[in-house]
Amino acid sequence: MRLFSFLLVSLILVFSTVAGYSQSRTGYVTDRLILTFRQGPGPSYPVVKTLESDTRMTLLDEQGGYYKVRLSSGDTGWVEQQFVTFDTPKSQIIQQMKQEHAALKKQFTELSTAHEQLKNKLATMSENTEDLYQVLEKNKRLENENQQLAARVAALENESENLFKTRMIKWFLAGFGVIFIGWILGQTVSGRNRRQSSLLQ
């Protein structure tokens, strides 16, 4: 019984330790591979060199589960088929994605700058439009005031002309009246003198 309890406690401690360790770290299976580059199509042929993952090669022939390939350096040899893929390597895909991301980021920055410049330009145009509107309104107001002043000046000129004519008529009538009264007085005095002369004779 004691032995069973001891084993149970030990198992619990072991699983607890393993669980805690697995939760504390995150691991990934690596896709790095070292591939042997042989003189012939089989494990009995000498290894010329080793090739790392993503090494580019041109296929020349196929035999017994091996590919005869030519490297970019010009060397020819044999590699196992199961370790050759025709898909684009992940590292190149990641590199392409990084380049595309950098290009998109640059384009976004350029578009953001252009948008900010356009925004400032629109704000300036809006201010200029507001100033132009105020100038046009002021000009319109001045035109109305000018028309009102012109009408008032015309009325004053008309009134002045009428007043001048009225005064001329008054002056003419006054002068004519003075002359007429003088003439009547002259006639009266002349009549009296003639009467006095006739009485004396």
PDB file of C-alpha atoms in Angstrom:
ATOM      1  CA  MET A   1       0.000   0.000   0.000  1.00  0.00           C
ATOM      2  CA  ARG A   2       2.803   2.353   0.876  1.00  0.00           C
ATOM      3  CA  LEU A   3       4.595   1.436  -2.334  1.00  0.00           C
ATOM      4  CA  PHE A   4       1.475   2.206  -4.392  1.00  0.00           C
ATOM      5  CA  SER A   5       1.097   5.580  -2.681  1.00  0.00           C
ATOM      6  CA  PHE A   6       4.745   6.394  -3.308  1.00  0.00           C
ATOM      7  CA  LEU A   7       4.472   5.483  -6.989  1.00  0.00           C
ATOM      8  CA  LEU A   8       1.274   7.535  -7.351  1.00  0.00           C
ATOM      9  CA  VAL A   9       2.878  10.600  -5.762  1.00  0.00           C
ATOM     10  CA  SER A  10       5.976  10.176  -7.930  1.00  0.00           C
ATOM     11  CA  LEU A  11       3.905   9.968 -11.114  1.00  0.00           C
ATOM     12  CA  ILE A  12       1.951  13.069 -10.120  1.00  0.00           C
ATOM     13  CA  LEU A  13       5.192  14.997  -9.511  1.00  0.00           C
ATOM     14  CA  VAL A  14       6.693  13.850 -12.821  1.00  0.00           C
ATOM     15  CA  PHE A  15       3.624  14.784 -14.873  1.00  0.00           C
ATOM     16  CA  SER A  16       3.374  18.123 -13.054  1.00  0.00           C
ATOM     17  CA  THR A  17       7.006  18.899 -13.883  1.00  0.00           C
ATOM     18  CA  VAL A  18       6.565  17.915 -17.556  1.00  0.00           C
ATOM     19  CA  ALA A  19       3.340  19.900 -17.874  1.00  0.00           C
ATOM     20  CA  GLY A  20       4.917  22.969 -16.310  1.00  0.00           C
ATOM     21  CA  TYR A  21       7.952  22.731 -18.613  1.00  0.00           C
ATOM     22  CA  SER A  22       5.806  22.296 -21.751  1.00  0.00           C
ATOM     23  CA  GLN A  23       3.710  25.308 -20.876  1.00  0.00           C
ATOM     24  CA  SER A  24       6.705  27.530 -20.163  1.00  0.00           C
ATOM     25  CA  ARG A  25       8.363  27.110 -23.606  1.00  0.00           C
ATOM     26  CA  THR A  26       7.107  26.948 -27.188  1.00  0.00           C
ATOM     27  CA  GLY A  27       9.077  24.919 -29.673  1.00  0.00           C
ATOM     28  CA  TYR A  28       8.956  24.440 -33.433  1.00  0.00           C
ATOM     29  CA  VAL A  29      10.211  21.667 -35.685  1.00  0.00           C
ATOM     30  CA  THR A  30      13.044  23.015 -37.808  1.00  0.00           C
ATOM     31  CA  ASP A  31      12.939  22.606 -41.577  1.00  0.00           C
ATOM     32  CA  ARG A  32      16.705  22.924 -41.942  1.00  0.00           C
ATOM     33  CA  LEU A  33      18.236  19.949 -43.736  1.00  0.00           C
ATOM     34  CA  ILE A  34      21.731  18.820 -44.657  1.00  0.00           C
ATOM     35  CA  LEU A  35      21.561  16.810 -47.901  1.00  0.00           C
ATOM     36  CA  THR A  36      24.417  14.619 -49.123  1.00  0.00           C
ATOM     37  CA  PHE A  37      25.693  15.334 -52.635  1.00  0.00           C
ATOM     38  CA  ARG A  38      27.130  12.034 -53.963  1.00  0.00           C
ATOM     39  CA  GLN A  39      29.074  10.940 -56.995  1.00  0.00           C
ATOM     40  CA  GLY A  40      26.495   8.313 -57.912  1.00  0.00           C
ATOM     41  CA  PRO A  41      22.846   7.250 -57.306  1.00  0.00           C
ATOM     42  CA  GLY A  42      23.222   5.346 -54.058  1.00  0.00           C
ATOM     43  CA  PRO A  43      24.561   5.421 -50.487  1.00  0.00           C
ATOM     44  CA  SER A  44      27.613   3.425 -51.548  1.00  0.00           C
ATOM     45  CA  TYR A  45      28.946   6.318 -53.627  1.00  0.00           C
ATOM     46  CA  PRO A  46      31.265   8.827 -51.949  1.00  0.00           C
ATOM     47  CA  VAL A  47      29.853  12.087 -50.635  1.00  0.00           C
ATOM     48  CA  VAL A  48      31.232  15.045 -52.553  1.00  0.00           C
ATOM     49  CA  LYS A  49      29.728  17.694 -50.304  1.00  0.00           C
ATOM     50  CA  THR A  50      26.650  18.493 -48.261  1.00  0.00           C
ATOM     51  CA  LEU A  51      23.881  20.821 -49.398  1.00  0.00           C
ATOM     52  CA  GLU A  52      21.832  23.030 -47.136  1.00  0.00           C
ATOM     53  CA  SER A  53      18.107  23.577 -47.397  1.00  0.00           C
ATOM     54  CA  ASP A  54      16.860  25.852 -50.200  1.00  0.00           C
ATOM     55  CA  THR A  55      19.909  25.078 -52.363  1.00  0.00           C
ATOM     56  CA  ARG A  56      18.879  25.583 -55.983  1.00  0.00           C
ATOM     57  CA  MET A  57      19.650  22.840 -58.489  1.00  0.00           C
ATOM     58  CA  THR A  58      18.803  21.769 -62.040  1.00  0.00           C
ATOM     59  CA  LEU A  59      17.546  18.208 -62.570  1.00  0.00           C
ATOM     60  CA  LEU A  60      19.396  16.252 -65.270  1.00  0.00           C
ATOM     61  CA  ASP A  61      18.455  12.609 -64.720  1.00  0.00           C
ATOM     62  CA  GLU A  62      16.613  10.209 -62.394  1.00  0.00           C
ATOM     63  CA  GLN A  63      17.678   6.743 -61.209  1.00  0.00           C
ATOM     64  CA  GLY A  64      16.928   4.476 -58.265  1.00  0.00           C
ATOM     65  CA  GLY A  65      15.329   7.087 -56.007  1.00  0.00           C
ATOM     66  CA  TYR A  66      18.044   9.652 -56.808  1.00  0.00           C
ATOM     67  CA  TYR A  67      18.188  12.773 -58.977  1.00  0.00           C
ATOM     68  CA  LYS A  68      21.207  13.729 -60.964  1.00  0.00           C
ATOM     69  CA  VAL A  69      21.493  17.486 -60.551  1.00  0.00           C
ATOM     70  CA  ARG A  70      23.692  20.386 -61.486  1.00  0.00           C
ATOM     71  CA  LEU A  71      24.319  23.130 -58.964  1.00  0.00           C
ATOM     72  CA  SER A  72      24.647  26.823 -59.698  1.00  0.00           C
ATOM     73  CA  SER A  73      28.386  26.381 -59.209  1.00  0.00           C
ATOM     74  CA  GLY A  74      28.442  23.923 -62.154  1.00  0.00           C
ATOM     75  CA  ASP A  75      29.078  20.815 -60.056  1.00  0.00           C
ATOM     76  CA  THR A  76      27.066  17.699 -60.907  1.00  0.00           C
ATOM     77  CA  GLY A  77      26.123  14.889 -58.570  1.00  0.00           C
ATOM     78  CA  TRP A  78      23.304  12.813 -57.132  1.00  0.00           C
ATOM     79  CA  VAL A  79      20.829  13.572 -54.325  1.00  0.00           C
ATOM     80  CA  GLU A  80      17.949  11.614 -52.814  1.00  0.00           C
ATOM     81  CA  GLN A  81      14.587  12.376 -54.415  1.00  0.00           C
ATOM     82  CA  GLN A  82      12.663  12.413 -51.134  1.00  0.00           C
ATOM     83  CA  PHE A  83      14.561  15.504 -49.984  1.00  0.00           C
ATOM     84  CA  VAL A  84      13.988  17.512 -53.169  1.00  0.00           C
ATOM     85  CA  THR A  85      10.924  19.697 -53.431  1.00  0.00           C
ATOM     86  CA  PHE A  86       9.625  21.665 -56.392  1.00  0.00           C
ATOM     87  CA  ASP A  87       7.752  24.137 -54.274  1.00  0.00           C
ATOM     88  CA  THR A  88       9.199  27.545 -53.596  1.00  0.00           C
ATOM     89  CA  PRO A  89      11.205  27.316 -50.361  1.00  0.00           C
ATOM     90  CA  LYS A  90       9.640  28.886 -47.309  1.00  0.00           C
ATOM     91  CA  SER A  91      12.638  31.123 -46.767  1.00  0.00           C
ATOM     92  CA  GLN A  92      12.203  32.615 -50.250  1.00  0.00           C
ATOM     93  CA  ILE A  93       8.478  33.003 -49.678  1.00  0.00           C
ATOM     94  CA  ILE A  94       9.161  34.794 -46.396  1.00  0.00           C
ATOM     95  CA  GLN A  95      11.762  36.994 -48.107  1.00  0.00           C
ATOM     96  CA  GLN A  96       9.298  37.855 -50.894  1.00  0.00           C
ATOM     97  CA  MET A  97       6.643  38.627 -48.306  1.00  0.00           C
ATOM     98  CA  LYS A  98       9.100  40.887 -46.470  1.00  0.00           C
ATOM     99  CA  GLN A  99       9.928  42.702 -49.697  1.00  0.00           C
ATOM    100  CA  GLU A 100       6.247  43.075 -50.566  1.00  0.00           C
ATOM    101  CA  HIS A 101       5.541  44.298 -47.039  1.00  0.00           C
ATOM    102  CA  ALA A 102       8.368  46.848 -47.306  1.00  0.00           C
ATOM    103  CA  ALA A 103       7.068  48.006 -50.712  1.00  0.00           C
ATOM    104  CA  LEU A 104       3.511  48.291 -49.389  1.00  0.00           C
ATOM    105  CA  LYS A 105       4.753  50.143 -46.318  1.00  0.00           C
ATOM    106  CA  LYS A 106       6.657  52.576 -48.549  1.00  0.00           C
ATOM    107  CA  GLN A 107       3.613  53.026 -50.774  1.00  0.00           C
ATOM    108  CA  PHE A 108       1.441  53.600 -47.719  1.00  0.00           C
ATOM    109  CA  THR A 109       3.876  56.224 -46.436  1.00  0.00           C
ATOM    110  CA  GLU A 110       3.892  57.960 -49.824  1.00  0.00           C
ATOM    111  CA  LEU A 111       0.093  57.881 -49.990  1.00  0.00           C
ATOM    112  CA  SER A 112      -0.141  59.207 -46.438  1.00  0.00           C
ATOM    113  CA  THR A 113       2.216  62.061 -47.328  1.00  0.00           C
ATOM    114  CA  ALA A 114       0.269  62.822 -50.510  1.00  0.00           C
ATOM    115  CA  HIS A 115      -2.985  62.706 -48.556  1.00  0.00           C
ATOM    116  CA  GLU A 116      -1.607  65.122 -45.960  1.00  0.00           C
ATOM    117  CA  GLN A 117      -0.375  67.480 -48.685  1.00  0.00           C
ATOM    118  CA  LEU A 118      -3.753  67.328 -50.423  1.00  0.00           C
ATOM    119  CA  LYS A 119      -5.494  67.952 -47.116  1.00  0.00           C
ATOM    120  CA  ASN A 120      -3.352  71.041 -46.489  1.00  0.00           C
ATOM    121  CA  LYS A 121      -3.940  72.228 -50.057  1.00  0.00           C
ATOM    122  CA  LEU A 122      -7.687  71.833 -49.660  1.00  0.00           C
ATOM    123  CA  ALA A 123      -7.542  73.751 -46.369  1.00  0.00           C
ATOM    124  CA  THR A 124      -5.610  76.569 -48.079  1.00  0.00           C
ATOM    125  CA  MET A 125      -8.068  76.592 -50.971  1.00  0.00           C
ATOM    126  CA  SER A 126     -10.945  76.701 -48.510  1.00  0.00           C
ATOM    127  CA  GLU A 127      -9.387  79.696 -46.746  1.00  0.00           C
ATOM    128  CA  ASN A 128      -8.780  81.423 -50.087  1.00  0.00           C
ATOM    129  CA  THR A 129     -12.332  80.673 -51.153  1.00  0.00           C
ATOM    130  CA  GLU A 130     -13.619  82.169 -47.915  1.00  0.00           C
ATOM    131  CA  ASP A 131     -11.472  85.277 -48.468  1.00  0.00           C
ATOM    132  CA  LEU A 132     -12.669  85.533 -52.058  1.00  0.00           C
ATOM    133  CA  TYR A 133     -16.270  85.215 -50.946  1.00  0.00           C
ATOM    134  CA  GLN A 134     -15.784  88.003 -48.418  1.00  0.00           C
ATOM    135  CA  VAL A 135     -14.146  90.211 -51.075  1.00  0.00           C
ATOM    136  CA  LEU A 136     -17.002  89.590 -53.496  1.00  0.00           C
ATOM    137  CA  GLU A 137     -19.564  90.346 -50.816  1.00  0.00           C
ATOM    138  CA  LYS A 138     -17.750  93.548 -49.892  1.00  0.00           C
ATOM    139  CA  ASN A 139     -17.528  94.557 -53.551  1.00  0.00           C
ATOM    140  CA  LYS A 140     -21.230  93.874 -53.994  1.00  0.00           C
ATOM    141  CA  ARG A 141     -22.017  95.958 -50.910  1.00  0.00           C
ATOM    142  CA  LEU A 142     -19.849  98.799 -52.188  1.00  0.00           C
ATOM    143  CA  GLU A 143     -21.576  98.649 -55.575  1.00  0.00           C
ATOM    144  CA  ASN A 144     -24.966  98.974 -53.865  1.00  0.00           C
ATOM    145  CA  GLU A 145     -23.728 101.878 -51.762  1.00  0.00           C
ATOM    146  CA  ASN A 146     -22.268 103.501 -54.883  1.00  0.00           C
ATOM    147  CA  GLN A 147     -25.558 103.163 -56.703  1.00  0.00           C
ATOM    148  CA  GLN A 148     -27.378 104.659 -53.727  1.00  0.00           C
ATOM    149  CA  LEU A 149     -24.916 107.545 -53.583  1.00  0.00           C
ATOM    150  CA  ALA A 150     -25.240 108.104 -57.334  1.00  0.00           C
ATOM    151  CA  ALA A 151     -29.021 108.227 -57.010  1.00  0.00           C
ATOM    152  CA  ARG A 152     -28.743 110.634 -54.101  1.00  0.00           C
ATOM    153  CA  VAL A 153     -26.325 112.886 -56.024  1.00  0.00           C
ATOM    154  CA  ALA A 154     -28.677 112.880 -59.010  1.00  0.00           C
ATOM    155  CA  ALA A 155     -31.565 113.811 -56.748  1.00  0.00           C
ATOM    156  CA  LEU A 156     -29.546 116.586 -55.142  1.00  0.00           C
ATOM    157  CA  GLU A 157     -28.515 117.888 -58.532  1.00  0.00           C
ATOM    158  CA  ASN A 158     -32.115 117.854 -59.697  1.00  0.00           C
ATOM    159  CA  GLU A 159     -33.216 119.536 -56.507  1.00  0.00           C
ATOM    160  CA  SER A 160     -30.455 122.134 -56.839  1.00  0.00           C
ATOM    161  CA  GLU A 161     -31.384 122.825 -60.437  1.00  0.00           C
ATOM    162  CA  ASN A 162     -35.041 123.232 -59.527  1.00  0.00           C
ATOM    163  CA  LEU A 163     -34.102 125.487 -56.625  1.00  0.00           C
ATOM    164  CA  PHE A 164     -31.914 127.586 -58.899  1.00  0.00           C
ATOM    165  CA  LYS A 165     -34.729 127.954 -61.409  1.00  0.00           C
ATOM    166  CA  THR A 166     -37.144 128.899 -58.648  1.00  0.00           C
ATOM    167  CA  ARG A 167     -34.778 131.528 -57.318  1.00  0.00           C
ATOM    168  CA  MET A 168     -34.204 132.900 -60.808  1.00  0.00           C
ATOM    169  CA  ILE A 169     -37.921 133.231 -61.299  1.00  0.00           C
ATOM    170  CA  LYS A 170     -38.272 134.922 -57.929  1.00  0.00           C
ATOM    171  CA  TRP A 171     -35.411 137.270 -58.744  1.00  0.00           C
ATOM    172  CA  PHE A 172     -36.919 138.032 -62.125  1.00  0.00           C
ATOM    173  CA  LEU A 173     -40.337 138.696 -60.662  1.00  0.00           C
ATOM    174  CA  ALA A 174     -38.848 140.832 -57.919  1.00  0.00           C
ATOM    175  CA  GLY A 175     -36.902 142.914 -60.442  1.00  0.00           C
ATOM    176  CA  PHE A 176     -39.872 143.253 -62.709  1.00  0.00           C
ATOM    177  CA  GLY A 177     -42.002 144.332 -59.771  1.00  0.00           C
ATOM    178  CA  VAL A 178     -39.478 147.013 -58.794  1.00  0.00           C
ATOM    179  CA  ILE A 179     -39.373 148.308 -62.360  1.00  0.00           C
ATOM    180  CA  PHE A 180     -43.162 148.248 -62.635  1.00  0.00           C
ATOM    181  CA  ILE A 181     -43.634 150.086 -59.344  1.00  0.00           C
ATOM    182  CA  GLY A 182     -41.031 152.621 -60.383  1.00  0.00           C
ATOM    183  CA  TRP A 183     -42.803 153.149 -63.645  1.00  0.00           C
ATOM    184  CA  ILE A 184     -46.164 153.644 -61.889  1.00  0.00           C
ATOM    185  CA  LEU A 185     -44.598 156.057 -59.435  1.00  0.00           C
ATOM    186  CA  GLY A 186     -43.061 157.915 -62.327  1.00  0.00           C
ATOM    187  CA  GLN A 187     -46.319 158.142 -64.099  1.00  0.00           C
ATOM    188  CA  THR A 188     -48.037 159.399 -60.980  1.00  0.00           C
ATOM    189  CA  VAL A 189     -45.475 162.083 -60.293  1.00  0.00           C
ATOM    190  CA  SER A 190     -45.498 163.168 -63.918  1.00  0.00           C
ATOM    191  CA  GLY A 191     -49.314 163.469 -63.883  1.00  0.00           C
ATOM    192  CA  ARG A 192     -49.220 165.580 -60.746  1.00  0.00           C
ATOM    193  CA  ASN A 193     -46.643 167.904 -62.255  1.00  0.00           C
ATOM    194  CA  ARG A 194     -48.742 168.441 -65.363  1.00  0.00           C
ATOM    195  CA  ARG A 195     -51.782 169.241 -63.260  1.00  0.00           C
ATOM    196  CA  GLN A 196     -49.892 171.713 -61.153  1.00  0.00           C
ATOM    197  CA  SER A 197     -48.576 173.422 -64.300  1.00  0.00           C
ATOM    198  CA  SER A 198     -52.075 173.743 -65.757  1.00  0.00           C
ATOM    199  CA  LEU A 199     -53.405 175.261 -62.549  1.00  0.00           C
ATOM    200  CA  LEU A 200     -50.664 177.858 -62.447  1.00  0.00           C
ATOM    201  CA  GLN A 201     -51.437 178.996 -65.958  1.00  0.00           C
TER     202      GLN A 201
END
